[in-house]
C-alpha positions as a printed NumPy array, in Angstrom:
array([[  6.238,  14.282, -12.845],
       [  9.579,  16.187, -12.779],
       [  7.675,  19.448, -12.476],
       [  5.222,  18.088,  -9.948],
       [  4.051,  20.767,  -7.534],
       [  1.497,  21.   ,  -4.787],
       [ -0.559,  23.374,  -6.924],
       [ -0.718,  20.756,  -9.679],
       [ -2.047,  18.197,  -7.202],
       [ -4.643,  20.605,  -5.829],
       [ -5.792,  21.439,  -9.363],
       [ -6.233,  17.759, -10.194],
       [ -8.087,  17.201,  -6.958],
       [-10.484,  20.093,  -7.543],
       [-11.356,  18.728, -10.978],
       [-12.885,  15.729,  -9.294],
       [-14.407,  17.454,  -6.298],
       [-18.025,  16.631,  -7.044],
       [-17.252,  13.022,  -7.92 ],
       [-15.287,  11.957,  -4.874],
       [-17.29 ,  12.983,  -1.84 ],
       [-18.477,  10.092,   0.291],
       [-20.147,  10.147,   3.707],
       [-18.319,  12.801,   5.719],
       [-15.172,  12.498,   3.644],
       [-14.573,  15.307,   1.227],
       [-11.776,  16.906,  -0.721],
       [-10.465,  19.882,   1.186],
       [-11.931,  18.781,   4.511],
       [ -9.276,  20.804,   6.342],
       [ -9.495,  23.926,   4.176],
       [-10.796,  25.995,   7.078],
       [ -9.598,  24.103,  10.153],
       [ -6.017,  23.51 ,   8.933],
       [ -5.564,  24.966,   5.437],
       [ -1.857,  24.075,   5.187],
       [ -2.26 ,  20.433,   6.259],
       [ -2.095,  18.761,   2.859],
       [  0.729,  21.028,   1.709],
       [  2.765,  20.126,   4.795],
       [  2.409,  16.429,   3.966],
       [  3.236,  16.938,   0.308],
       [  6.197,  19.25 ,   0.948],
       [  7.804,  16.774,   3.345],
       [  7.353,  13.888,   0.931],
       [  8.618,  15.875,  -2.048],
       [ 11.676,  17.063,  -0.119],
       [ 12.747,  13.781,   1.432],
       [ 11.488,  10.919,  -0.719],
       [ 13.584,  11.633,  -3.842],
       [ 16.614,  10.908,  -1.648],
       [ 15.004,   7.681,  -0.448],
       [ 12.838,   6.44 ,  -3.363],
       [ 12.552,   3.001,  -1.786],
       [ 10.26 ,   4.527,   0.864],
       [  7.3  ,   4.906,  -1.498],
       [  6.537,   1.173,  -1.479],
       [  6.597,   0.755,   2.338],
       [  4.279,   3.728,   2.887],
       [  1.869,   2.454,   0.226],
       [  1.981,  -1.035,   1.76 ],
       [  1.359,   0.408,   5.227],
       [ -1.73 ,   2.231,   3.915],
       [ -3.016,  -1.013,   2.346],
       [ -2.485,  -2.969,   5.563],
       [ -4.206,  -0.232,   7.523],
       [ -7.312,  -0.149,   5.342],
       [ -7.772,  -3.939,   5.371],
       [ -8.094,  -4.043,   9.168],
       [-11.024,  -2.047,  10.615],
       [-10.843,   0.289,   7.649],
       [ -8.497,   3.204,   6.991],
       [ -8.224,   4.363,  10.604],
       [ -4.48 ,   4.392,  11.378],
       [ -4.843,   1.349,  13.647],
       [ -1.696,  -0.057,  12.022],
       [  0.338,   2.788,  13.552],
       [ -0.409,   1.916,  17.19 ],
       [  2.364,   0.505,  19.4  ],
       [  1.759,  -2.634,  21.451],
       [  1.533,  -2.378,  25.229],
       [  1.798,  -4.829,  28.114],
       [ -1.952,  -5.372,  27.838],
       [ -2.477,  -5.249,  24.073],
       [ -0.733,  -6.801,  21.09 ],
       [ -1.383,  -4.193,  18.413],
       [ -1.485,  -4.717,  14.643],
       [  2.223,  -3.941,  14.364],
       [  2.922,  -7.231,  16.174],
       [  1.044,  -9.341,  13.602],
       [  3.162, -11.415,  11.23 ],
       [  2.083,  -9.512,   8.069],
       [  3.201,  -6.239,   9.661],
       [  6.542,  -7.242,  11.14 ],
       [  8.347,  -6.085,   8.006],
       [  6.478,  -2.792,   7.614],
       [  8.746,   0.262,   7.416],
       [  8.178,   4.004,   7.486],
       [  6.43 ,   4.521,  10.818],
       [  8.973,   7.185,  11.715],
       [  8.146,   9.1  ,   8.545],
       [  4.469,   9.276,   9.463],
       [  5.393,  10.353,  13.012],
       [  7.534,  13.209,  11.669],
       [  4.826,  14.426,   9.314],
       [  2.271,  14.229,  12.115],
       [  4.52 ,  16.348,  14.364],
       [  4.837,  18.981,  11.644],
       [  1.074,  19.103,  11.155],
       [  0.497,  19.23 ,  14.923],
       [  2.717,  22.315,  15.184],
       [  0.528,  24.024,  12.624],
       [ -2.861,  22.776,  13.839],
       [ -2.897,  20.832,  17.129],
       [ -5.432,  17.988,  17.403],
       [ -7.111,  18.707,  14.059],
       [ -5.716,  16.357,  11.392],
       [ -6.014,  12.603,  11.871],
       [ -3.185,  10.137,  11.498],
       [ -5.429,   8.155,   9.139],
       [ -5.6  ,  11.113,   6.759],
       [ -1.874,  11.764,   7.036],
       [ -1.109,   8.152,   6.084],
       [ -3.567,   8.225,   3.173],
       [ -2.123,  11.507,   1.86 ],
       [  1.491,  10.428,   2.35 ],
       [  0.899,   7.186,   0.43 ],
       [ -0.61 ,   9.072,  -2.496],
       [  2.092,  11.752,  -2.506],
       [  4.931,   9.228,  -2.18 ],
       [  3.774,   7.343,  -5.269],
       [  3.192,  10.561,  -7.222],
       [  6.624,  11.959,  -6.349],
       [  8.162,   8.637,  -7.399],
       [  6.64 ,   9.107, -10.85 ],
       [  3.573,   6.95 , -10.295],
       [ -0.124,   7.768, -10.629],
       [ -2.015,  10.456,  -8.742],
       [ -5.338,   9.774,  -7.063],
       [ -7.897,  11.764,  -5.102],
       [ -7.806,  11.553,  -1.32 ],
       [-10.926,  13.036,   0.257],
       [-10.195,  13.692,   3.914],
       [-12.078,  13.699,   7.197],
       [-11.093,  10.249,   8.474],
       [-10.944,   9.743,  12.227],
       [ -8.42 ,   7.561,  14.023],
       [ -9.577,   4.206,  15.383],
       [ -9.674,   3.206,  19.028],
       [ -8.754,  -0.455,  18.587],
       [ -5.621,  -2.129,  17.225],
       [ -5.438,  -5.901,  17.501],
       [ -2.75 ,  -8.218,  16.135],
       [ -5.14 , -11.13 ,  15.623],
       [ -7.453,  -8.999,  13.483],
       [ -4.521,  -8.018,  11.3  ],
       [ -3.499, -11.644,  10.864],
       [ -7.072, -12.568,   9.908],
       [ -7.73 ,  -9.715,   7.481],
       [ -4.513,  -9.01 ,   5.587],
       [ -4.175, -11.474,   2.688],
       [ -0.871, -13.349,   3.051],
       [  1.558, -13.823,   0.135],
       [  0.66 , -17.537,   0.155],
       [ -2.978, -16.852,  -0.804],
       [ -4.597, -18.697,  -3.673],
       [ -6.997, -16.959,  -6.04 ],
       [-10.155, -17.809,  -4.105],
       [ -8.695, -16.487,  -0.868],
       [ -7.639, -13.262,  -2.575],
       [-11.038, -12.83 ,  -4.199],
       [-12.824, -13.323,  -0.879],
       [-10.462, -11.038,   1.015],
       [-10.989,  -8.194,  -1.427],
       [-14.742,  -8.798,  -1.696],
       [-15.023,  -8.537,   2.086],
       [-13.69 ,  -5.005,   1.756],
       [-15.975,  -4.029,  -1.102],
       [-13.3  ,  -4.456,  -3.766],
       [-13.825,  -6.437,  -6.968],
       [-11.588,  -8.563,  -9.192],
       [-10.46 ,  -5.566, -11.22 ],
       [ -9.346,  -3.896,  -7.999],
       [ -7.472,  -7.072,  -7.065],
       [ -5.556,  -7.135, -10.338],
       [ -4.854,  -3.42 , -10.359],
       [ -3.857,  -3.036,  -6.714],
       [ -1.579,  -6.079,  -7.018],
       [  0.254,  -3.91 ,  -9.532],
       [  1.679,  -2.021,  -6.554],
       [  4.219,  -4.859,  -6.496],
       [  5.908,  -3.028,  -9.357],
       [  7.807,  -1.176,  -6.611],
       [  9.438,  -2.372,  -3.427],
       [ 11.193,  -5.395,  -1.991],
       [ 10.284,  -8.542,  -0.079],
       [ 12.   , -10.661,   2.534],
       [ 12.862, -14.199,   1.478],
       [ 10.677, -15.577,   4.26 ],
       [  7.575, -14.412,   2.389],
       [  8.132, -16.81 ,  -0.497],
       [ 10.932, -19.243,   0.473],
       [  8.501, -22.164,   0.602],
       [  8.105, -21.773,  -3.17 ],
       [ 11.826, -22.407,  -3.518],
       [ 12.496, -25.097,  -0.95 ],
       [  9.387, -26.867,   0.323],
       [  6.301, -26.075,  -1.694],
       [  4.359, -29.293,  -1.096],
       [  6.196, -30.429,   2.028],
       [  8.566, -32.665,   0.053],
       [ 11.506, -30.305,  -0.384],
       [ 10.352, -29.251,  -3.85 ],
       [  9.938, -26.025,  -5.812],
       [  6.627, -24.5  ,  -6.806],
       [  6.095, -25.781, -10.378],
       [  4.265, -22.558, -11.266],
       [  7.472, -20.556, -10.703],
       [  9.836, -20.197, -13.667],
       [ 12.641, -22.699, -13.054],
       [ 15.484, -20.39 , -14.128],
       [ 14.154, -17.589, -11.924],
       [ 13.792, -19.971,  -8.967],
       [ 17.334, -21.254,  -9.463],
       [ 18.749, -17.727,  -9.517],
       [ 16.83 , -16.761,  -6.391],
       [ 18.289, -19.736,  -4.516],
       [ 21.786, -19.15 ,  -5.829],
       [ 22.009, -15.376,  -5.432],
       [ 19.395, -14.216,  -2.926],
       [ 17.624, -16.694,  -0.654],
       [ 20.435, -19.194,  -0.18 ],
       [ 18.841, -21.157,   2.67 ],
       [ 15.236, -22.122,   3.49 ],
       [ 15.34 , -20.231,   6.777],
       [ 16.711, -16.903,   5.54 ],
       [ 14.674, -14.225,   7.33 ],
       [ 16.876, -11.227,   6.578],
       [ 17.747, -11.145,   2.877],
       [ 15.537,  -9.12 ,   0.557],
       [ 14.574,  -9.429,  -3.089],
       [ 13.228,  -6.86 ,  -5.537],
       [  9.604,  -7.662,  -6.311],
       [ 10.046,  -6.241,  -9.808],
       [ 13.714,  -6.985, -10.602],
       [ 15.444,  -4.26 , -12.569],
       [ 12.814,  -1.586, -12.029],
       [ 11.697,  -1.946,  -8.417],
       [ 11.817,   1.827,  -7.925],
       [  9.746,   2.567, -11.043],
       [  5.969,   2.482, -11.212],
       [  5.647,   0.675, -14.532],
       [  4.14 ,  -2.347, -16.278],
       [  7.014,  -4.765, -15.696],
       [  5.242,  -6.505, -12.81 ],
       [  2.484,  -7.689, -15.154],
       [  5.013,  -8.73 , -17.787],
       [  6.836, -10.811, -15.173],
       [  3.591, -12.523, -14.152],
       [  3.13 , -13.721, -17.717],
       [  6.666, -15.162, -17.593],
       [  5.802, -17.031, -14.36 ],
       [  8.156, -14.766, -12.422],
       [  5.78 , -13.284,  -9.874],
       [  7.539, -13.517,  -6.512],
       [  4.621, -14.556,  -4.288],
       [  2.134, -17.381,  -4.555],
       [ -0.526, -14.672,  -4.514],
       [  1.094, -13.134,  -7.606],
       [  1.121, -16.448,  -9.427],
       [ -2.481, -17.057,  -8.36 ],
       [ -3.625, -14.169, -10.558],
       [ -2.667, -16.112, -13.676],
       [ -4.589, -19.256, -12.708],
       [ -7.907, -17.831, -13.942],
       [ -8.098, -17.341, -17.707],
       [-10.183, -14.16 , -17.623],
       [ -7.83 , -12.545, -15.112],
       [ -4.775, -13.657, -17.07 ],
       [ -6.271, -12.045, -20.16 ],
       [ -6.744,  -8.825, -18.217],
       [ -3.101,  -8.973, -17.123],
       [ -1.977,  -9.517, -20.716],
       [ -3.912,  -6.466, -21.807],
       [ -2.385,  -4.353, -19.039],
       [  1.119,  -5.599, -19.818],
       [  0.691,  -4.46 , -23.407],
       [  0.112,  -0.898, -22.262],
       [ -0.235,   1.979, -22.558],
       [  1.015,   2.907, -19.089],
       [ -1.695,   5.551, -18.754],
       [ -4.386,   2.856, -18.671],
       [ -2.748,   1.223, -15.648],
       [ -2.229,   4.579, -13.939],
       [ -5.877,   5.566, -14.376],
       [ -7.133,   2.201, -13.167],
       [ -4.772,   2.232, -10.185],
       [ -6.033,   5.676,  -9.203],
       [ -9.647,   4.497,  -9.342],
       [ -8.953,   1.419,  -7.223],
       [ -6.978,   3.426,  -4.662],
       [ -9.858,   5.878,  -4.386],
       [-12.104,   2.934,  -3.505],
       [ -9.619,   1.403,  -1.104],
       [ -8.931,   4.556,   0.885],
       [-12.618,   4.834,   1.748],
       [-12.929,   1.325,   3.248],
       [-14.888,   1.425,   6.529],
       [-13.711,   4.953,   7.314],
       [-14.649,   6.538,  10.633],
       [-15.984,  10.065,  10.388],
       [-17.925,  12.613,  12.413],
       [-17.694,  11.833,  16.11 ],
       [-16.526,   8.238,  15.717],
       [-12.993,   7.543,  16.89 ],
       [-10.578,  10.335,  17.749],
       [ -7.88 ,  12.641,  16.413],
       [ -4.705,  11.187,  17.887],
       [ -2.046,  13.546,  19.202],
       [  0.587,  10.841,  18.718],
       [ -0.022,   8.372,  15.893],
       [  1.519,   5.479,  17.834],
       [ -0.541,   5.922,  20.995],
       [ -4.258,   6.201,  21.728],
       [ -5.25 ,   9.476,  23.396],
       [ -5.495,   9.044,  27.154]])
């Protein structure tokens, strides 16, 4: 990935052109209307993200949260108003970062081609490029998404699986979006990069069953270290912890290895090992090779970024990603 270039990405995308066209989405959707659009996104990411590698995880997470609420329609980017609590205000999204990055990229694209490229496409492309530039897998992003006209905090709360989810809840949440158990296991692998606030898992350390106890499924030594060095009080809402300690900036297999050691940070991580068939799948992934995980992650992302997309005349092309067109 050190010699990654936009031409390399385009070549890989063209190889799969016939295989990844769905509805009105297609690779190269903007080839005529805004031929430089994808290059503008990629060039910005490649220039700025190596200096801030921790941004890849937030942009990828933002894309995930967007697609799970009304589909991949950039509804997560909308600001709240006096009359509407937008998705940003929902508890799962309060710790999202990177909105400013998407706004900058959108402004650059708007200068080139006003009112042509959707915010939904920019977010989908930026997530892919951020992971690729960080040394992770590449996946195809057919474009042509339109931006949604609704952003509701309650819908976000109801559709984004929380870190406290058990296996059944995770399975149902993914199934509701047309994703299967393999997608669940593979997309959870995104936790190989990024950080989490203590508030997302502190109950596992301090009050798992309401009796001031630890989650017995969490490795005791790991739990003790988290309490001693990171999340020192039950109500710590500001401290952060690496989700994949030691390699949280590297897209690798360590997340799966940690799960097998009972060191997944969230309840939802630990939940993946409660079903024998899924645990076996995790063991196989953890054993490598890395290419198998990369290929599977690409396939699952290609499914996810097509969830309930709006195309044609549905929705709009926002001028400002944070505000509906007037």
